[in-house]
CSV table of C-alpha atoms and ligand atoms in Angstrom, one decimal:
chain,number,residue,atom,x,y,z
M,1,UNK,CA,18.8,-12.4,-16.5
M,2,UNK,CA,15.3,-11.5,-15.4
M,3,UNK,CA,14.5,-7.9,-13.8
M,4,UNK,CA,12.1,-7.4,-12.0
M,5,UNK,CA,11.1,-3.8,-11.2
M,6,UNK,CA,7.2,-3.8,-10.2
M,7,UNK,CA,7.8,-3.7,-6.7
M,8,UNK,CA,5.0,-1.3,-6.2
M,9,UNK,CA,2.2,-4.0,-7.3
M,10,UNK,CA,3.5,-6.5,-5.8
M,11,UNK,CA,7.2,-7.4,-4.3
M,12,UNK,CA,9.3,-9.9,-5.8
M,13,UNK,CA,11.7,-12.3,-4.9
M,14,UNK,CA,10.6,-12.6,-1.4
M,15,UNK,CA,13.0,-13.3,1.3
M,16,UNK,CA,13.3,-17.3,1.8
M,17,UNK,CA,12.2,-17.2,5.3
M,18,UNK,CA,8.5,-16.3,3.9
M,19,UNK,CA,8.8,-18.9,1.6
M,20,UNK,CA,9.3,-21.3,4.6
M,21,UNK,CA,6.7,-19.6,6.5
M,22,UNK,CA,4.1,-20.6,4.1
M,23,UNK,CA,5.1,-24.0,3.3
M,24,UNK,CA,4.9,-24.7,7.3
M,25,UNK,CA,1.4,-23.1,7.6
M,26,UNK,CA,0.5,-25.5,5.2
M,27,UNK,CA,2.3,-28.3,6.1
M,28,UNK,CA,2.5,-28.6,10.2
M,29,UNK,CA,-0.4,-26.5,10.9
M,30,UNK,CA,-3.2,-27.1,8.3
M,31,UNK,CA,-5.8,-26.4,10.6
M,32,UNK,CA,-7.4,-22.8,10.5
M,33,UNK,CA,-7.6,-20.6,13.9
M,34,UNK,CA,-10.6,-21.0,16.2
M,35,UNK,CA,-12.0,-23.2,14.6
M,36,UNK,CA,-11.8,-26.2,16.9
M,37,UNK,CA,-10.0,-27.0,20.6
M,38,UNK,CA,-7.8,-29.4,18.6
M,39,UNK,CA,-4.0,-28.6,18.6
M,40,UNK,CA,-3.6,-28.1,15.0
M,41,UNK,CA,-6.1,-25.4,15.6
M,42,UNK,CA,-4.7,-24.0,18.4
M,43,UNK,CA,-0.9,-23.5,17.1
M,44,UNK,CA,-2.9,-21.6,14.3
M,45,UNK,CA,-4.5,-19.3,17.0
M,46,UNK,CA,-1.2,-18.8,18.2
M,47,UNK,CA,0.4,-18.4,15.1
M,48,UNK,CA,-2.4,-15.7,14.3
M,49,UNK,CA,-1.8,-13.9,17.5
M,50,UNK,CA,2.2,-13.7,16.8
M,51,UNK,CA,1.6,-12.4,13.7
M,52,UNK,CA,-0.3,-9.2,15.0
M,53,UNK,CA,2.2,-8.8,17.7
M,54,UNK,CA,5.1,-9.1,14.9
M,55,UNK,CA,2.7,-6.7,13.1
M,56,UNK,CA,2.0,-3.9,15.5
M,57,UNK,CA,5.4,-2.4,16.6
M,58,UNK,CA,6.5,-1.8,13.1
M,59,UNK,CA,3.6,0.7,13.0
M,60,UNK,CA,3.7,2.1,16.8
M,61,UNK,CA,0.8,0.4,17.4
M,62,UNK,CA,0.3,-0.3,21.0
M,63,UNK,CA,-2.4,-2.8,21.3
M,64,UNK,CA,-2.1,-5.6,18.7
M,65,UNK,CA,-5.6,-6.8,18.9
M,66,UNK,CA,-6.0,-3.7,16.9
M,67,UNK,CA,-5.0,-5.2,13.5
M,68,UNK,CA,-7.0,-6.9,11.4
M,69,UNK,CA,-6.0,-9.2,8.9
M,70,UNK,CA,-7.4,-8.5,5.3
M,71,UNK,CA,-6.8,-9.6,1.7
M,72,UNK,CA,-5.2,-6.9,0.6
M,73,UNK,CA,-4.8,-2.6,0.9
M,74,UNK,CA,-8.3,-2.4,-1.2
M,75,UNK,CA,-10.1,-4.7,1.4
M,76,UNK,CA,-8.5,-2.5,4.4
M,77,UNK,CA,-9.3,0.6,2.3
M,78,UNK,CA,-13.0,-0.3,1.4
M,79,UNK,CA,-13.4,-1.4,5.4
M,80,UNK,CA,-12.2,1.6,6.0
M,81,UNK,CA,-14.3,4.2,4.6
M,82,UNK,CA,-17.3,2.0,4.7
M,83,UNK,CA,-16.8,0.9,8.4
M,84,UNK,CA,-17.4,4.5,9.3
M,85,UNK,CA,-18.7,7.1,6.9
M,86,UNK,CA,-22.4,7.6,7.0
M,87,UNK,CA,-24.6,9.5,5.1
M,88,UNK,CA,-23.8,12.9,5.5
M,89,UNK,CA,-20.4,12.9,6.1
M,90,UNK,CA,-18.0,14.9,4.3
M,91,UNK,CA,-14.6,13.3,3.3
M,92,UNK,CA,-11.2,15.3,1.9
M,93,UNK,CA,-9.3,13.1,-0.3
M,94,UNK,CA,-7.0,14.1,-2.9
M,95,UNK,CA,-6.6,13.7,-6.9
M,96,UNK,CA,-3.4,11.5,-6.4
M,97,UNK,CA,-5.5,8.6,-4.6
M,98,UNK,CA,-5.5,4.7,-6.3
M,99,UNK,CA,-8.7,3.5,-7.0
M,100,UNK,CA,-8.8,1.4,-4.3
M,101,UNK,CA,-9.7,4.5,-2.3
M,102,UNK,CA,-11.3,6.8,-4.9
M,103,UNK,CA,-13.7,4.0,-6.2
M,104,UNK,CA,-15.4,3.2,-2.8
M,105,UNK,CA,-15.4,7.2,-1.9
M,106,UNK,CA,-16.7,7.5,-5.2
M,107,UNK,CA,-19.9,4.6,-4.5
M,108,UNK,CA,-19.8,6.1,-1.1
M,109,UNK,CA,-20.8,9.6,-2.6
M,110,UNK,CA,-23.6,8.2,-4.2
M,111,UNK,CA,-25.1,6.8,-1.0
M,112,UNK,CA,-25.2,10.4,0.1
M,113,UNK,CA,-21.4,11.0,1.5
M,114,UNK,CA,-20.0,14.4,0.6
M,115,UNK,CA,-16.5,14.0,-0.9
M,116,UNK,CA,-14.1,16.9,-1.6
M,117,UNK,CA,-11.0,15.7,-4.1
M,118,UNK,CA,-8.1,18.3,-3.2
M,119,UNK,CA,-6.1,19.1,-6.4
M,120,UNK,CA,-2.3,18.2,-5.8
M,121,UNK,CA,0.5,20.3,-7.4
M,122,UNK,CA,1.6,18.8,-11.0
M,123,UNK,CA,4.5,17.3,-9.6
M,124,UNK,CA,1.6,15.1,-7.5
M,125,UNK,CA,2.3,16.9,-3.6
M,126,UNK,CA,-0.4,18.2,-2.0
M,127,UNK,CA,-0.3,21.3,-0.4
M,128,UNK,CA,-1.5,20.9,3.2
M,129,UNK,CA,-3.0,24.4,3.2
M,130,UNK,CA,-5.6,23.0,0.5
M,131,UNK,CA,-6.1,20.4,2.8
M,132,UNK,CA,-7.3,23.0,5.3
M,133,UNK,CA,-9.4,25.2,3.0
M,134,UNK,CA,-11.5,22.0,2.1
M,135,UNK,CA,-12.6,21.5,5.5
M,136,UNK,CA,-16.7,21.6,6.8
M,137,UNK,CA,-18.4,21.7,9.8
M,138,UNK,CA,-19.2,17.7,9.1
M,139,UNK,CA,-16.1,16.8,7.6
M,140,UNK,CA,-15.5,13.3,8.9
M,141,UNK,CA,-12.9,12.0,7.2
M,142,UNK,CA,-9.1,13.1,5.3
M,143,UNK,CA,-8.0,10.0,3.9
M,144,UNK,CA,-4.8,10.6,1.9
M,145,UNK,CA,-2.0,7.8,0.3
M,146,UNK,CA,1.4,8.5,1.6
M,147,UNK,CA,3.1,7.4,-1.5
M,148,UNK,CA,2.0,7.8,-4.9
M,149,UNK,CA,1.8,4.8,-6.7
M,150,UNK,CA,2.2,6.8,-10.0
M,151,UNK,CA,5.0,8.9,-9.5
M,152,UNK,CA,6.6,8.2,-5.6
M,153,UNK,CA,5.2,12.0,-4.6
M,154,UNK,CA,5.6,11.3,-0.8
M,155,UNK,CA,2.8,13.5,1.0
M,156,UNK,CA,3.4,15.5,4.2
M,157,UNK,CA,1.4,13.2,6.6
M,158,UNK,CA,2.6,14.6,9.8
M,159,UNK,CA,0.6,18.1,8.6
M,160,UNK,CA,-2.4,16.3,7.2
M,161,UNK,CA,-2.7,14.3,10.1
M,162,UNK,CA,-2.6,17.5,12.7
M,163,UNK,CA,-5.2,19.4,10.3
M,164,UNK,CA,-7.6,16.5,10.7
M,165,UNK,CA,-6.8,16.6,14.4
M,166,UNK,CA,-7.7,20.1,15.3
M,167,UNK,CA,-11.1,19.1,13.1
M,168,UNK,CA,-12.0,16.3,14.8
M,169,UNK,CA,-12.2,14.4,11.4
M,170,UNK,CA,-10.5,10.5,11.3
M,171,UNK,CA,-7.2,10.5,9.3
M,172,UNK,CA,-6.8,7.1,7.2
M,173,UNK,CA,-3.8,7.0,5.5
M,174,UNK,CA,-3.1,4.4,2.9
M,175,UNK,CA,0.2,3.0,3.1
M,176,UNK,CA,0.6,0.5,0.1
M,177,UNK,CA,3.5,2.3,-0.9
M,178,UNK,CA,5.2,3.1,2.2
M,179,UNK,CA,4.5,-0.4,4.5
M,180,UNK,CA,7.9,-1.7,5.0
M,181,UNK,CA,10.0,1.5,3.3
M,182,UNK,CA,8.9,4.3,5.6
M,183,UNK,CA,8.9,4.8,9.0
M,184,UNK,CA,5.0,5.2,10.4
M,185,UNK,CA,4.4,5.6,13.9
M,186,UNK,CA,0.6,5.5,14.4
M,187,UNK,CA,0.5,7.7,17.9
M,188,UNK,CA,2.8,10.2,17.1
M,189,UNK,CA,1.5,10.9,13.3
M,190,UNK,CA,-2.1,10.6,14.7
M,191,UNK,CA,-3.1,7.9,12.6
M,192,UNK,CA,-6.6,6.9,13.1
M,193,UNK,CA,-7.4,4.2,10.3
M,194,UNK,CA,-3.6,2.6,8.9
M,195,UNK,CA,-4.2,0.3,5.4
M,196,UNK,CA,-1.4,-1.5,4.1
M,197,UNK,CA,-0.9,-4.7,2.0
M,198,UNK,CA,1.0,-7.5,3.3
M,199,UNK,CA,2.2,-8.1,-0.1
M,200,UNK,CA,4.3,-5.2,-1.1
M,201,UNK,CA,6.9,-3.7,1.4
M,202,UNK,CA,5.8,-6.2,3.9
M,203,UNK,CA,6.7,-9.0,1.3
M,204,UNK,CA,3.8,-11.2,2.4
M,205,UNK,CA,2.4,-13.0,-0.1
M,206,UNK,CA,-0.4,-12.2,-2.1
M,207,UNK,CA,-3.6,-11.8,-0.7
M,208,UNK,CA,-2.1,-10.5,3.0
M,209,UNK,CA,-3.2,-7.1,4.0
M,210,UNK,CA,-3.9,-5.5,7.2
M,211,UNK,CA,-6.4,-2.5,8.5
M,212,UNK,CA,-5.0,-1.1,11.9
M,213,UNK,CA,-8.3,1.0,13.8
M,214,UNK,CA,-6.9,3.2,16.6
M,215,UNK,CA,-8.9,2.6,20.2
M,216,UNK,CA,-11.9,4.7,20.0
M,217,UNK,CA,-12.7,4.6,16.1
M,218,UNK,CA,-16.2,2.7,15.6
M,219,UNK,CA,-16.2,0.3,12.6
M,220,UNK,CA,-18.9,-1.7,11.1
M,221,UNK,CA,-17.2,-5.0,9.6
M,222,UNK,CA,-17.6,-5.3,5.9
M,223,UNK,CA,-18.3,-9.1,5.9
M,224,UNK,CA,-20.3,-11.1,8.3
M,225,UNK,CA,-19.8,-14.6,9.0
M,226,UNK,CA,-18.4,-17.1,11.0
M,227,UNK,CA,-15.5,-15.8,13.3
M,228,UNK,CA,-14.9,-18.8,15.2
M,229,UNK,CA,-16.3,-17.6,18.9
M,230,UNK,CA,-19.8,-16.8,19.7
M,231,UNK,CA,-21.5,-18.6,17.0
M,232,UNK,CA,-24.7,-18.6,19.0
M,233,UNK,CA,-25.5,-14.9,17.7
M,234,UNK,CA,-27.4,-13.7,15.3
M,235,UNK,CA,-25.8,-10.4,14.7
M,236,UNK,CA,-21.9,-10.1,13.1
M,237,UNK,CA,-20.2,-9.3,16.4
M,238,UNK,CA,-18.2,-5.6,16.5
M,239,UNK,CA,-15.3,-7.4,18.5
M,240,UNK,CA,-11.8,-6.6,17.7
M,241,UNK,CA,-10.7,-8.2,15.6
M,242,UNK,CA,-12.6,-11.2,14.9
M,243,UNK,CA,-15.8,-9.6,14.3
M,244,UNK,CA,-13.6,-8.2,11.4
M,245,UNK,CA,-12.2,-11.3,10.1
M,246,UNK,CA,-15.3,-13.7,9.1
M,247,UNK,CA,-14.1,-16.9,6.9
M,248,UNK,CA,-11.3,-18.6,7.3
M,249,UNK,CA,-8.4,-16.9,7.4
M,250,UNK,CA,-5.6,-16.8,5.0
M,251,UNK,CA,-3.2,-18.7,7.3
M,252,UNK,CA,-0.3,-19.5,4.9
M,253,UNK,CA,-0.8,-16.0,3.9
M,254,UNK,CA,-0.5,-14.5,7.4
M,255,UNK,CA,2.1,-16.6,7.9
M,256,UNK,CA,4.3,-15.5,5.2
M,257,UNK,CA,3.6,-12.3,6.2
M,258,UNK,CA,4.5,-12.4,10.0
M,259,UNK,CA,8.0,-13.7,8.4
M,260,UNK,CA,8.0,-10.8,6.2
M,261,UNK,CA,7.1,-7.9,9.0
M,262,UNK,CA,10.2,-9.7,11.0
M,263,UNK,CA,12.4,-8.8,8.1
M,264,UNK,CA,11.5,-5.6,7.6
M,265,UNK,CA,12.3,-5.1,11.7
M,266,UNK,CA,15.4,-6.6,11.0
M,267,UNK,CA,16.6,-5.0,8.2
M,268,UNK,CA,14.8,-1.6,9.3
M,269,UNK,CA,12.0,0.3,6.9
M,270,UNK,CA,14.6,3.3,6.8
M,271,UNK,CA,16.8,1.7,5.6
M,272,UNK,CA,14.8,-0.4,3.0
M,273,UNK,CA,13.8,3.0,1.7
M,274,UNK,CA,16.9,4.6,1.4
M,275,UNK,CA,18.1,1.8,-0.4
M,276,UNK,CA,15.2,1.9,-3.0
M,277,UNK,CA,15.0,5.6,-3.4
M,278,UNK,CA,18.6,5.5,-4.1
M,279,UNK,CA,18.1,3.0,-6.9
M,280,UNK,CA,15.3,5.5,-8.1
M,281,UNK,CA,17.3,7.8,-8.3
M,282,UNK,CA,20.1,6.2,-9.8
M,283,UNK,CA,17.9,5.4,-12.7
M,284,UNK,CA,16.5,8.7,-12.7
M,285,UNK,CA,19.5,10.8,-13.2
M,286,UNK,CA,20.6,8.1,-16.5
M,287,UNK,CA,16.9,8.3,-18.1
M,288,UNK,CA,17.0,12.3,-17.4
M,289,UNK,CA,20.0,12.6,-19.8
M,290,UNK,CA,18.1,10.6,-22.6
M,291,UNK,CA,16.6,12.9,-25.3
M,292,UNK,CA,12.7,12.5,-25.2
M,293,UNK,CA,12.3,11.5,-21.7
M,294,UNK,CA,10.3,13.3,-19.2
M,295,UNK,CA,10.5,12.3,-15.6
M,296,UNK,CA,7.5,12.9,-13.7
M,297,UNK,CA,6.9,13.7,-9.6
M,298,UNK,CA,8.6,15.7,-7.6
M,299,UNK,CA,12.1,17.5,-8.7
M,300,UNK,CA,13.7,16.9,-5.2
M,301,UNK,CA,14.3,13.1,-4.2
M,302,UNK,CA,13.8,13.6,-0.4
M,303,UNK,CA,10.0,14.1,-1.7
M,304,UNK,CA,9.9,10.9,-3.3
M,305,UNK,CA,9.8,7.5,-2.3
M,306,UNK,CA,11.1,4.5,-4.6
M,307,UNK,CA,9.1,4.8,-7.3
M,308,UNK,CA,9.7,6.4,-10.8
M,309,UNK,CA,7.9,7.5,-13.8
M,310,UNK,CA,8.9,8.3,-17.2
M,311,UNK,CA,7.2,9.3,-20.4
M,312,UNK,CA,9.4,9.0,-23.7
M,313,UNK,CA,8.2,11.4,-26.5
M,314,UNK,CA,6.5,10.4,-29.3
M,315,UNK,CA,6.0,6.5,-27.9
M,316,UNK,CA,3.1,4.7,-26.0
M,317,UNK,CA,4.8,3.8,-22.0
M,318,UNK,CA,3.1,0.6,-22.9
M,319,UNK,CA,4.8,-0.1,-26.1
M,320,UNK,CA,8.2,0.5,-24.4
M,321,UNK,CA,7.2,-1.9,-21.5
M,322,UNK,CA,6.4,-4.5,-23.9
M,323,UNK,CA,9.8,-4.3,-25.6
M,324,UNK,CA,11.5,-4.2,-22.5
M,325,UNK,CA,9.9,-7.8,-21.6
M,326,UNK,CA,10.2,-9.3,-24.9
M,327,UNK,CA,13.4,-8.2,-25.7
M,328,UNK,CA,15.3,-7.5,-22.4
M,329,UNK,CA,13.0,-9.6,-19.7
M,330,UNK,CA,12.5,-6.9,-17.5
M,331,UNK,CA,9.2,-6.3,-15.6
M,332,UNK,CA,7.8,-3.0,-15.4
M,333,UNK,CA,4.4,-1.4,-15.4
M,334,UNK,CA,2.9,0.9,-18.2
M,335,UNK,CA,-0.1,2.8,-18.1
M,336,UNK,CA,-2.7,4.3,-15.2
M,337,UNK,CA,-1.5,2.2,-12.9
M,338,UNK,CA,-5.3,2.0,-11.4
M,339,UNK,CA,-4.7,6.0,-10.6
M,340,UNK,CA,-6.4,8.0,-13.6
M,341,UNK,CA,-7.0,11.0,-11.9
M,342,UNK,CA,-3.2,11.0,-10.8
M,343,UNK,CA,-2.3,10.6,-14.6
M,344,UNK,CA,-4.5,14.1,-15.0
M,345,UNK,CA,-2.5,15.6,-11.9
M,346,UNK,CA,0.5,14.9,-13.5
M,347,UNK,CA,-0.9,16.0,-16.9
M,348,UNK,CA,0.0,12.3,-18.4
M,349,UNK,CA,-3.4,10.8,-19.0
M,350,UNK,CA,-4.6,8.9,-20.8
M,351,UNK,CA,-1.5,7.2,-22.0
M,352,UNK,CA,-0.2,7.0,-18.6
M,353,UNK,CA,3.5,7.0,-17.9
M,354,UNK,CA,6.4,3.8,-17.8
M,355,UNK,CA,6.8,3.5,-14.2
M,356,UNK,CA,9.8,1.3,-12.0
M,357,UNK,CA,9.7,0.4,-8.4
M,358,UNK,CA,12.7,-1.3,-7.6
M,359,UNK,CA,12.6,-3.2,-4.5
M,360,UNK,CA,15.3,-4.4,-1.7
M,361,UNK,CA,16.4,-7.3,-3.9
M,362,UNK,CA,17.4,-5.1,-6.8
M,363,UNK,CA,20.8,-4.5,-7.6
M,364,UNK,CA,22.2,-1.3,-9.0
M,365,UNK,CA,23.7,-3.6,-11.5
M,366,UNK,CA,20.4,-4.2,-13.0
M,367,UNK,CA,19.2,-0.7,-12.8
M,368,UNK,CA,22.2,0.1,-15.3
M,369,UNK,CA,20.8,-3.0,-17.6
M,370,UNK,CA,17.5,-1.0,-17.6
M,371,UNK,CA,19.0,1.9,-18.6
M,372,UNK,CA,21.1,0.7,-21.2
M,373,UNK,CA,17.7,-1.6,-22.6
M,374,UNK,CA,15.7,2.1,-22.3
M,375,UNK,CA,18.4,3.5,-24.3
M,376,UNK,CA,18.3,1.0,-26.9
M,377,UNK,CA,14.7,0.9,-27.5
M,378,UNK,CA,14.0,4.5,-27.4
M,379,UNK,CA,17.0,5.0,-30.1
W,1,PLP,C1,-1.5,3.6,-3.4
W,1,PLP,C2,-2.2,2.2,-3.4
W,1,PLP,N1,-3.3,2.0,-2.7
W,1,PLP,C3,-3.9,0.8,-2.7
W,1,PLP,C4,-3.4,-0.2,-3.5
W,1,PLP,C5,-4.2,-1.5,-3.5
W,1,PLP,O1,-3.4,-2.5,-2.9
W,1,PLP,P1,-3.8,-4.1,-3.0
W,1,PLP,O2,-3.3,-4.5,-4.3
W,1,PLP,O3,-3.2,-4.8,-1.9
W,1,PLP,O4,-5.3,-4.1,-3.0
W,1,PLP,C6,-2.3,-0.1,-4.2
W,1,PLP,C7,-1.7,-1.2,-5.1
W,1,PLP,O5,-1.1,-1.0,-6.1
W,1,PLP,C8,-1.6,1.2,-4.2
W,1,PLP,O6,-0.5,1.4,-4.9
């Protein structure tokens, strides 16, 4: 029996209406959107369109010509932060961030951005009241993950949001980890830049992502090209969202996606959550009994989200997930999980930590396999 619990890089199975999504992208359509007045073309433009509107009101978003269609959360991110920070510009991050986020702010820095990493706790929250202090007069930008990918620390959004309201600074938030198992409401969080993958919680396939700019929020687009419309121009146009989306779109992707976002509605993100933070937690409560093993994140589980991390005393994470898939076939993810400076917060780098993400597929039936193949290889 296969298990698969890396949920959090990508999600796996999907459900089979994505699977059918793609395949009749691929097969009926074809064509690519706005691209030609020819019908294949035009189903594709209307196949484009449902997606954002299938998109928008899982997020509160009001206006689906808002969403952008990306590769994945590092694409949104990186359009993100470079679609509006100039020069000057101070940004408030915090040291829990992916490097998806931390690497552009990073390059961004050395173009003359001013960045402020806020420390979290070492159980990976962030104290909003940090937040706060790091604030100047040109601070532009908070830009904060909702879920760590490391250790499932869930940060208080709402408060981070209102502190970079009463600043008159953008609030991004990325939501890899919480697309599809939170509930996000863009207006009444006060989100002004939303990234997600469509890949993850969505269950899109790879290579689906979205960037959601509230009205109001300037962006420069990250690629130009052609968009389809207006090719008489020699300047990228700034039109949403097309100016946003040069190349040909990732149509079978999008597609798959669209059929993803309408399971997620139907099924309900809360309830996706619940489901995987209950698994977490069932798993967490087995390894905690297991001499050697230190749980990381937060103590209380209303703090954290469906993800897990583990160290085992005395034993690389990466030499116990290698065991686990040779000997046991289940999938999990060892090391820094692309988040070094998380691994500092939590006082785990450089090894990194074992972590599981189980995801709405997983049975608890399989958690208690992974338990009992954790038990046998740490013994
Ligand atoms: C918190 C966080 N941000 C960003 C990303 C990047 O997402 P993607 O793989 O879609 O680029 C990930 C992926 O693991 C993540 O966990």
């Amino acid at each position: 029996m296969h298990i698969y619990l890396d949920n959090a890089a990508t999600s796996f199975p999907k459900p089979e209406s994505v699977y059918r999504a793609v395949m009749h992208a691929m097969r009926e359509i074809g064509a690519s959107p706005g691209r030609g007045g020819h019908r294949r073309s035009l189903e594709a433009g209307r196949l484009l369109f449902r997606a954002r509107e299938t998109i928008a009101p899982l997020f509160g978003i009001q206006d689906s010509s808002r969403v952008i269609f990306t590769h994945s959360a590092t694409e949104s991110l990186n359009m993100a932060l470079r679609g509006t920070l100039k020069p000057g510009d101070h940004v408030i991050t915090t040291s829990m961030e992916h490097n998806s986020l931390l690497r552009p702010l990073f390059s961004l820095r050395r173009q003359g951005v001013e960045l402020s990493v806020v420390a979290a706790g070492g159980d990976g929250r962030v104290d909003p009241a940090d937040v706060r202090a790091a604030l100047r007069p040109n601070s532009r930008m908070i830009a904060v993950g909702h879920v760590s990918n490391v250790c499932g620390a869930i940060q208080d959004v709402d408060l981070i949001a209102a502190i970079a309201r009463e600043a008159g600074a953008l609030f991004l938030l990325d939501a890899a980890q919480s697309a599809g198992s939170e509930e996000i409401d863009v207006v009444k969080c006060g989100i002004d830049l939303l990234a997600a993958p469509g890949h993850k919680g969505l269950f899109g396939p790879q290579g689906s992502g979205i960037l959601y700019a509230a009205p109001g929020v300037r962006l420069t687009p990250l690629l130009a090209g052609g968009t389809g419309g207006g090719s008489s121009a020699e300047e990228q146009p700034d039109t949403m969202p097309e100016g946003f989306e040069a190349g040909t779109h990732n149509l079978p992707g999008i597609a798959g996606l669209m059929a993803g976002a309408e399971f997620v509605q139907g099924v309900g993100a809360a309830v996706i959550g619940e489901k995987e933070r209950l698994l977490a937690r069932m798993a967490a409560e087995r390894l905690a009994a297991i001499p050697g093993i230190t749980l990381h994140g937060p103590s209380d589980p209303a703090a954290r989200g469906g993800v897990l991390s583990f160290t085992m005393a005395g034993m690389d994470p990466s030499a116990l997930a290698f065991l686990l898939d040779r000997d046991f076939d289940i999938a999990v993810r060892a090391g820094l999980q692309c988040a070094p400076q998380a691994h500092r917060t939590l006082g785990t780098f450089p090894h990194g930590t074992l972590r599981i993400s189980p995801g709405w597929f997983t049975t608890s039936e399989e958690i208690a396999v992974f338990c009992d193949a954790v038990v046998t290889c740490v013994t």
